[in-house]
Coordinates of C-alpha atoms in Angstrom, one line a residue:
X31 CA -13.3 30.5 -8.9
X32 CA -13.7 27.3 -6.5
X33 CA -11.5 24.5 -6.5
X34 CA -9.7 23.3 -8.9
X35 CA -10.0 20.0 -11.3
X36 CA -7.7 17.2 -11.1
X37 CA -6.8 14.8 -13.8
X38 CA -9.4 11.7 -13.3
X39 CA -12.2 12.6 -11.1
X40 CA -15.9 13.0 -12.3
X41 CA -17.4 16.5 -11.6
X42 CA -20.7 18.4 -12.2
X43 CA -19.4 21.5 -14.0
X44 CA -20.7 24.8 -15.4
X45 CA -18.4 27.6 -17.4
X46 CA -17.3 30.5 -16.2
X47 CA -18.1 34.2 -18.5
X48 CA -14.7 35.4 -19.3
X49 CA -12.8 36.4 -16.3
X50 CA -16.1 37.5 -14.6
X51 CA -17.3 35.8 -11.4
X52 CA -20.9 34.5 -12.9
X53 CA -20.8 31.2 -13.8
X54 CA -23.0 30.1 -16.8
X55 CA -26.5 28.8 -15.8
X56 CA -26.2 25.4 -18.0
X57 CA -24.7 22.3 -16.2
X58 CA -22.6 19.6 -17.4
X59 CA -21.0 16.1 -15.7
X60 CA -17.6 14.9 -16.9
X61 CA -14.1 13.4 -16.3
X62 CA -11.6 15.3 -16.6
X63 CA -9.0 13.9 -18.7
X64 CA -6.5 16.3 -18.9
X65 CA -4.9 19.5 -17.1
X66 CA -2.0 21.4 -19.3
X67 CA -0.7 24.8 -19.9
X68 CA -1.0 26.5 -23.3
X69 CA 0.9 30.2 -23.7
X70 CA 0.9 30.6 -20.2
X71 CA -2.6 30.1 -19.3
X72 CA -3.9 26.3 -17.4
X73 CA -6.4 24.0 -19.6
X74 CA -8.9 21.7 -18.2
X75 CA -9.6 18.5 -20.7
X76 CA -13.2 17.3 -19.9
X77 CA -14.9 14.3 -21.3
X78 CA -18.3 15.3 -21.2
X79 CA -20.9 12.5 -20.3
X80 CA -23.8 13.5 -22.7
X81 CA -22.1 13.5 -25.6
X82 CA -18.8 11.8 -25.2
X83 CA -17.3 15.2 -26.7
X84 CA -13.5 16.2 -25.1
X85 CA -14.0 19.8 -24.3
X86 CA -10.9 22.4 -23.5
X87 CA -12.2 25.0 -20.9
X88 CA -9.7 27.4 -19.4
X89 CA -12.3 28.4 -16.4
X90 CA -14.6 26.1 -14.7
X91 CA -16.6 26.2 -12.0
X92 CA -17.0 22.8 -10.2
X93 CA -20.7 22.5 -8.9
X94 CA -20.0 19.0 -7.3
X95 CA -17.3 16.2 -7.1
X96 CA -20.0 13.7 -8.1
X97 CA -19.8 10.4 -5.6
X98 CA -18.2 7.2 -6.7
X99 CA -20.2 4.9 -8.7
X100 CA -21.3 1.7 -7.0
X101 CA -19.4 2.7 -4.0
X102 CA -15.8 2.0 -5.9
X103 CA -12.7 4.0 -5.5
X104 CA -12.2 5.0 -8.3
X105 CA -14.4 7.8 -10.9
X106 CA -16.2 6.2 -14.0
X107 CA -17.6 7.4 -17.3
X108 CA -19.9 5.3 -19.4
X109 CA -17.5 2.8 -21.5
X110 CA -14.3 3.6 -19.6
X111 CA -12.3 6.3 -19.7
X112 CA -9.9 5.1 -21.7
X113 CA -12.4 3.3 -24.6
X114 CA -13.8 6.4 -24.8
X115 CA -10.7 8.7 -25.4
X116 CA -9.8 5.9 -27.9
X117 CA -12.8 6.3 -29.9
X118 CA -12.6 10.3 -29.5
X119 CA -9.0 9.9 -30.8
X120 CA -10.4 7.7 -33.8
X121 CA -13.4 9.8 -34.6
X122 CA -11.5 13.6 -34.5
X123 CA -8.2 12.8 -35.3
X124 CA -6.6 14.0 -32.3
X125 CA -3.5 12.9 -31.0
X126 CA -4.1 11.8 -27.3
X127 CA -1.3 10.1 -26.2
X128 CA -1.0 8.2 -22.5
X129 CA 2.5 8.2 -20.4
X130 CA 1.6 5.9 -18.0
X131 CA -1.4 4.9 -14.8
X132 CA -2.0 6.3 -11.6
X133 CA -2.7 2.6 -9.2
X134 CA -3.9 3.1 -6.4
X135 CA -5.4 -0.2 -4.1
X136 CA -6.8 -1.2 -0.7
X137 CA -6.2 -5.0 0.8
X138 CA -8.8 -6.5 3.1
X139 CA -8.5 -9.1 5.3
X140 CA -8.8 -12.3 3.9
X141 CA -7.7 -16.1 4.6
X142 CA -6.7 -18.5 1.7
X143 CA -4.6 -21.5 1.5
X144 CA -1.7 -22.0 -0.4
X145 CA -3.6 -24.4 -3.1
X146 CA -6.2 -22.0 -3.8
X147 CA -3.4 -19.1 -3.9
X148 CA -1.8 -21.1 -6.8
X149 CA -5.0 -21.1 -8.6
X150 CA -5.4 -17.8 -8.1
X151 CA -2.2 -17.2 -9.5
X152 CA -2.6 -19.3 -12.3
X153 CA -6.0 -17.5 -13.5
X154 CA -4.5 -13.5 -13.0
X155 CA -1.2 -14.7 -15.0
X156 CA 1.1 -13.8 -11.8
X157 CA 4.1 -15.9 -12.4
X158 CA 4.2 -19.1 -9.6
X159 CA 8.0 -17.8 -8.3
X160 CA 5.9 -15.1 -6.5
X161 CA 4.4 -17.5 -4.4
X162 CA 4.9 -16.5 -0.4
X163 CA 7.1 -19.0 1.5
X164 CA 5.2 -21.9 2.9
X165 CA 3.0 -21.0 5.9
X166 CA 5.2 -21.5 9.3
X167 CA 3.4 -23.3 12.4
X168 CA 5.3 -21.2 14.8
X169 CA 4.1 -17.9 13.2
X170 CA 1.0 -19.1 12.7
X171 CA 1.3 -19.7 16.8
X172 CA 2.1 -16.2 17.5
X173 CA -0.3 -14.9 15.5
X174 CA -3.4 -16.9 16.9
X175 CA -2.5 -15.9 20.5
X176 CA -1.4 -12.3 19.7
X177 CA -5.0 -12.4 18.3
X178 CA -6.6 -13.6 21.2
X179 CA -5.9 -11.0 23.8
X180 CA -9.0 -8.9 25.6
X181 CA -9.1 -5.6 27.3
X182 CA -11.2 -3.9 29.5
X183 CA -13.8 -6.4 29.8
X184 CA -16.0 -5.6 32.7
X185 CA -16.2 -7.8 35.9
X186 CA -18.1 -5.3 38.3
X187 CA -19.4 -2.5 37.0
X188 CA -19.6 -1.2 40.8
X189 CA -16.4 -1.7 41.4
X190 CA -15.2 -0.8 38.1
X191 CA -13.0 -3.5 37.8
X192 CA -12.1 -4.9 34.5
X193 CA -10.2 -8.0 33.3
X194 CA -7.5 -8.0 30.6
X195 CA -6.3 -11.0 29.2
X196 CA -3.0 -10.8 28.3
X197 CA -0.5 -12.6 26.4
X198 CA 3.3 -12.6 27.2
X199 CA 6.0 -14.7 25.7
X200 CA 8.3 -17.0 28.1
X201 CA 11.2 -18.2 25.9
X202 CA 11.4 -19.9 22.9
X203 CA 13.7 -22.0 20.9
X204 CA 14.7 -24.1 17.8
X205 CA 12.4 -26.9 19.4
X206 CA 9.2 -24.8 21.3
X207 CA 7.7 -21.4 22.0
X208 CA 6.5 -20.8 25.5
X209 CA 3.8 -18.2 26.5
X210 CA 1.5 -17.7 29.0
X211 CA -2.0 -16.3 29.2
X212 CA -2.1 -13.4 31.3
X213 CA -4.9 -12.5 33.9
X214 CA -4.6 -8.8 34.6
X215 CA -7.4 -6.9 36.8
X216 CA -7.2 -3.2 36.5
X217 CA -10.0 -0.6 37.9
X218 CA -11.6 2.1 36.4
X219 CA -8.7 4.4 36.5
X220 CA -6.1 1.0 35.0
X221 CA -4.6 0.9 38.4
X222 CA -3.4 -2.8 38.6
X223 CA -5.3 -5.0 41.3
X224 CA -4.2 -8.4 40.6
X225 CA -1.2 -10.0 37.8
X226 CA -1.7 -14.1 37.2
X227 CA -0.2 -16.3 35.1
X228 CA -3.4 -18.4 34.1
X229 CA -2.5 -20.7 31.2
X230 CA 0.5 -22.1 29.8
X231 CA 0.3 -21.6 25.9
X232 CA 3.2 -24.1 24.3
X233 CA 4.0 -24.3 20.7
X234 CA 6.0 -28.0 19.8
X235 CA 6.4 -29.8 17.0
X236 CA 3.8 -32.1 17.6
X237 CA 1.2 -29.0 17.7
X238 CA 0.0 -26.9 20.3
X239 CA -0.6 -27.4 24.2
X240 CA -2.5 -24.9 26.0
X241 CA -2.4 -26.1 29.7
X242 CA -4.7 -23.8 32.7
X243 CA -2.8 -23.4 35.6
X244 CA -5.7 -22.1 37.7
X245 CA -9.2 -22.1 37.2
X246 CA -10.3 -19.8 34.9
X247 CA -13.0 -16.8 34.5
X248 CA -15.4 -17.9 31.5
X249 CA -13.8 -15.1 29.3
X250 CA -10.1 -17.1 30.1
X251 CA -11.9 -20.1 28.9
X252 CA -13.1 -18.3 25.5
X253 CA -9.7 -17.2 25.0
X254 CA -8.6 -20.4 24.9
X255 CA -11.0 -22.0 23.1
X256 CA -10.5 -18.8 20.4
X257 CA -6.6 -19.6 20.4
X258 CA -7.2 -23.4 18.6
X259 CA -9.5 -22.6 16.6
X260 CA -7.5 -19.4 15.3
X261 CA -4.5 -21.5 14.7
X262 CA -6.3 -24.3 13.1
X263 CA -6.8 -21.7 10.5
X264 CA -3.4 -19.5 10.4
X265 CA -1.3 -22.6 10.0
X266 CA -3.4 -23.4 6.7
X267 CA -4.2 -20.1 5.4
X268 CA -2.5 -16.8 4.3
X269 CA -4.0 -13.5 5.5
X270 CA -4.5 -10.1 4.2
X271 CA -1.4 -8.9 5.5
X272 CA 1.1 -11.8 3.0
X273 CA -1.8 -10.6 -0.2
X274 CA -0.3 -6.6 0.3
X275 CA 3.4 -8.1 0.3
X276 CA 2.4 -9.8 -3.1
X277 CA 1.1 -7.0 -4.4
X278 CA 3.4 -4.2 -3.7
X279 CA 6.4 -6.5 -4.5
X280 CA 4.5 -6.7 -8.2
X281 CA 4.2 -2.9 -7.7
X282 CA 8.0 -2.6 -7.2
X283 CA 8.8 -4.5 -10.4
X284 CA 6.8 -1.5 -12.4
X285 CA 9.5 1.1 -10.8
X286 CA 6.3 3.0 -9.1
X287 CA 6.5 6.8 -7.7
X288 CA 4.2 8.1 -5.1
X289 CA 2.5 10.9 -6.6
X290 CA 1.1 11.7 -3.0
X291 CA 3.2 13.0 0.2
X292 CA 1.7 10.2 2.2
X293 CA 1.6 7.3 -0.5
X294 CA -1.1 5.1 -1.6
X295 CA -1.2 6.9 -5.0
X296 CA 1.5 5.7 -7.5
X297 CA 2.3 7.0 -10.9
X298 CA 3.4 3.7 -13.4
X299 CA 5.1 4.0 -16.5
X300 CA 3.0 2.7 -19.8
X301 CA 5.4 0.1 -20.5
X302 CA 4.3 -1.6 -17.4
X303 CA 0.4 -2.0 -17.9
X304 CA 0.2 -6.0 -18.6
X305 CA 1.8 -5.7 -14.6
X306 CA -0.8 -3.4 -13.6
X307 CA -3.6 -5.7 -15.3
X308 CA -2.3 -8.8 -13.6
X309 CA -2.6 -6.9 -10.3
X310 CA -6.4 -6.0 -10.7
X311 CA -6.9 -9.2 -11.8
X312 CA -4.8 -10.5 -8.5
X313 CA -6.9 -8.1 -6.2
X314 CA -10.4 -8.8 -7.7
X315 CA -9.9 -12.4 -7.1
X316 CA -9.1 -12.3 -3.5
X317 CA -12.8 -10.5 -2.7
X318 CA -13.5 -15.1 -2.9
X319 CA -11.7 -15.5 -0.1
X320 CA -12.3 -12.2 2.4
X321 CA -12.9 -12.4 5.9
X322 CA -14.4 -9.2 6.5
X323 CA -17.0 -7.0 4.8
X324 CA -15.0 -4.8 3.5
X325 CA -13.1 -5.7 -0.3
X326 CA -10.1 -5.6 -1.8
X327 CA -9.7 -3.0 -4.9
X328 CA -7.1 -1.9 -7.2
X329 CA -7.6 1.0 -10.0
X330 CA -6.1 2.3 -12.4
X331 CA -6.7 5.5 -14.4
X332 CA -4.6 6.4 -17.6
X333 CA -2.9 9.3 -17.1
X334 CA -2.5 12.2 -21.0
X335 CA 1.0 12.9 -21.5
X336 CA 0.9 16.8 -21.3
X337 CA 3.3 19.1 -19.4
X338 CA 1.0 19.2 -15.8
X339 CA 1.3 15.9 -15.7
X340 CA 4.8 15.6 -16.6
X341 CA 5.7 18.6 -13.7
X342 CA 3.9 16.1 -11.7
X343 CA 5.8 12.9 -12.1
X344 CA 9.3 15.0 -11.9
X345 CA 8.7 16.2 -8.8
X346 CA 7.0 13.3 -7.1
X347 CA 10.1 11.5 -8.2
X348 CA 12.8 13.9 -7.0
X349 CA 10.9 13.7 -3.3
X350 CA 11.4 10.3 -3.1
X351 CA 15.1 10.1 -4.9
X352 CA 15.3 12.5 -1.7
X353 CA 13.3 10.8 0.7
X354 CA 14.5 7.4 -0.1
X355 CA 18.5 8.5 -0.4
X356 CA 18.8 10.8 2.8
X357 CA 17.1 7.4 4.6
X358 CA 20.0 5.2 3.4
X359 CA 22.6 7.5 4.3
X360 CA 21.3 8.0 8.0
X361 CA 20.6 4.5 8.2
X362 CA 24.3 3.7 7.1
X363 CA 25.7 6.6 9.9
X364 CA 23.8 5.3 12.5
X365 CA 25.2 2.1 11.6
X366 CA 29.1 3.4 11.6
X367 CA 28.7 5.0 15.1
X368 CA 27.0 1.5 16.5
X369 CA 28.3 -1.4 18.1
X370 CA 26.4 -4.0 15.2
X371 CA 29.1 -5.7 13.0
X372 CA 29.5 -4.4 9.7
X373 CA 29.1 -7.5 7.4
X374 CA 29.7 -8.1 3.9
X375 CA 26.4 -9.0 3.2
X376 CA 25.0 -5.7 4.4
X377 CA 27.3 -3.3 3.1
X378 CA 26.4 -5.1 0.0
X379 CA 22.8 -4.6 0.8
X380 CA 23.5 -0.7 0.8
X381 CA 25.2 -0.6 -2.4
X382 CA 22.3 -2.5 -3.9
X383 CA 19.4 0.2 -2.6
X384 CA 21.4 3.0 -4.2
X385 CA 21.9 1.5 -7.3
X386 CA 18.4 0.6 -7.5
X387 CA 16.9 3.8 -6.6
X388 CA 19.6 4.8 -9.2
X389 CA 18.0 2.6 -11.9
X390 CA 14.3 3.9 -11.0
X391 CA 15.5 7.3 -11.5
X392 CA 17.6 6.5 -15.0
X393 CA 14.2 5.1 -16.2
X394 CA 12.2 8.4 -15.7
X395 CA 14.9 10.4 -16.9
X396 CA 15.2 9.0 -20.3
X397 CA 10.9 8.5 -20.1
X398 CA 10.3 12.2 -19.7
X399 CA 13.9 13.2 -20.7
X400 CA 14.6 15.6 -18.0
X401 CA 17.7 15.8 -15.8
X402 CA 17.3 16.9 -11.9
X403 CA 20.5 17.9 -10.4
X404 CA 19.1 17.5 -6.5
X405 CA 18.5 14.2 -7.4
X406 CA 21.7 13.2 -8.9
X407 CA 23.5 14.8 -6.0
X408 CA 21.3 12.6 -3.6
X409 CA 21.9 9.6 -5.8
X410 CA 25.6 10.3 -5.3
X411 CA 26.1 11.2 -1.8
X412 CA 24.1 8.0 -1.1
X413 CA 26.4 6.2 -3.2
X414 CA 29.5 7.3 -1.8
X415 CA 28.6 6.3 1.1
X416 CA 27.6 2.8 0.4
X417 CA 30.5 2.4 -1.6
X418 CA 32.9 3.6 1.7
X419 CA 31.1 1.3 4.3
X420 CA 31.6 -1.4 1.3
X421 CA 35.7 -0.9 1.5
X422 CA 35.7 -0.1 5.3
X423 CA 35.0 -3.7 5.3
X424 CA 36.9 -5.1 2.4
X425 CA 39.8 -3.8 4.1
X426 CA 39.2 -4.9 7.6
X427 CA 38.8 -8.7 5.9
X428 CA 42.4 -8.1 3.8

């Protein structure tokens, strides 16, 4: 047989004849719904489109992984996936029961102020102490002339020399931030010709002063003119980057697992869906305020409580009961051979990881009522040594 189904995606499907290799002629598009083990042998659940009938298959042969509608990130069936398992529970008396979502999202760029943020937060039912901190001029400083540097831009092409324009910070303090806008000509093989301080770039109270110290090429001259108008808008707006923060701090309250080795995918209890509802709303809104062309999306896709699934959340969870414990603990050994200070405040900040990767894990374990003995013994060695950089420095203080 080909590939396999997974849980969710919409394919173009025919049957295979008994444990032959001839697929059936006769074609069928779905989503499939489920994937679970019966006396040994794997089950595919497919919600077939024509008739809105759930159909168990042990073999199938996937013609195509049909494209995402309307571009979206996520598959589709007429209805929704989960109105129409609803109504195929209703209508045939099955039992189809839901242990939780996969989310997964994607944040694009955007800028919005902080008023329209509370509106925003106000309309997707995202409570208002989740607000971001109020917008800082000095960061807003850093990030309009971080923003404003230019590479390779060509000045002869005979020559091959090219003109970067470079920003490098002086000094700063409680009062100012001093940079400078760097002229750097490199030739074609980036061998340095010429290094100038240009343009003094100074962040005060008062606002910004941005103060040529030469004269400058035109391209000098659009950087600066880029610079005020960049900041003009960072010191009123948040970006795309402070919307993700929102969002995966929401995320974290639903105690999420990454379902995939390299993240993005998270598995979230059922219990937690009014959360994950907020969050599309959240997401959907911000598409008023993007700066780019691409959006900002958040799915979900209800996920059958059956045994594949299950195997699936338990082991996702001890990888990162693994991953997430063995980072403490080298984090906390690194920190016992430094030089840094051990403070109260950050041992306390270790205990406080473990015991909440602790309380994510107690969750799952009375949810599917398992019990993994790696990830106890993880939990544990993490703890203990929270718990001895915590008394290292009780008894240095006593």
């Amino acid at each position: 047989m080909g590939l396999r189904p997974r849980p969710g995606e919409r394919i173009r499907f025919n049957k295979w004849i008994g444990e032959g290799d001839q697929p059936t002629s006769k074609q069928w598009t779905g989503t499939v719904t489920g994937v679970f083990r019966r006396s040994g042998k794997r089950i595919y659940q497919i919600l077939r489109d024509h008739d809105q009938v759930v159909q168990e298959l042990q073999h199938v042969n996937i013609v195509a992984r049909l494209p995402k509608d309307g571009g979206d990130d996520t598959p589709k069936s007429r209805g929704g996936l989960v109105d129409n398992l609803v109504a195929i529970e209703k209508a045939s008396g099955m039992d189809i029961k839901f242990i939780g979502f996969l989310l997964w999202f994607s944040v694009a760029d955007c800028r919005i102020t902080r008023e329209q943020l509370e509106e925003v937060f106000s309309e997707t039912g995202i409570d208002s102490k989740r607000l971001p901190k109020e917008i800082s001029p000095r960061d807003a400083f850093r990030r309009a002339t971080s923003a404003a540097e230019k590479k390779r831009i060509p000045l002869d092409l005979k020559e091959e020399r090219f003109l970067n324009c470079m920003i490098r910070e002086i000094r700063a303090d409680s009062k100012q931030i001093n940079r400078q806008l760097v002229r750097e000509i490199v030739d074609g093989k980036n061998v340095r010709l010429e290094y100038t301080p240009v343009a003094d770039l100074i962040h005060q109270e008062n606002g910004i002063h941005l103060i040529p110290k030469v004269d400058l090429l035109h391209d000098e001259r659009d950087v600066i003119d880029e610079i005020k108008d960049t900041y003009e808008i960072e010191k009123n707006c948040y970006n795309g980057r402070t919307m993700r923060d929102i969002i995966n701090a929401l995320l974290w309250e639903c105690h999420p697992v990454a379902v995939r080795t390299s993240g993005g995918v998270y598995f979230v209890p059922a219990r937690y869906e009014e959360t994950t509802k907020s969050i599309k709303r959240f997401a959907k809104r911000l598409n008023d305020y993007r700066s780019t062309d691409h959006k900002t999306t958040c799915w979900t896709m209800p996920l059958v409580d059956a045994e594949e699934q299950r195997s699936m959340i338990e082991e996702s969870l001890e990888d990162q009961v693994a991953s997430e414990s063995k980072a403490v603990i080298d984090e906390m050994a690194k920190l016992t051979k430094g030089e840094r200070k051990i403070t109260q405040k950050l041992a306390n900040q270790y205990v406080e990881r473990v015991k909440s990767l602790k309380k994510l894990y107690t969750e799952y374990e009375d949810m599917l009522n398992y019990k993994s003995v790696e990830a106890q013994a993880n939990l544990d060695l993490a703890m203990q040594g929270a718990m001895g950089i915590l008394s290292k420095v009780e008894l240095e203080a006593s």
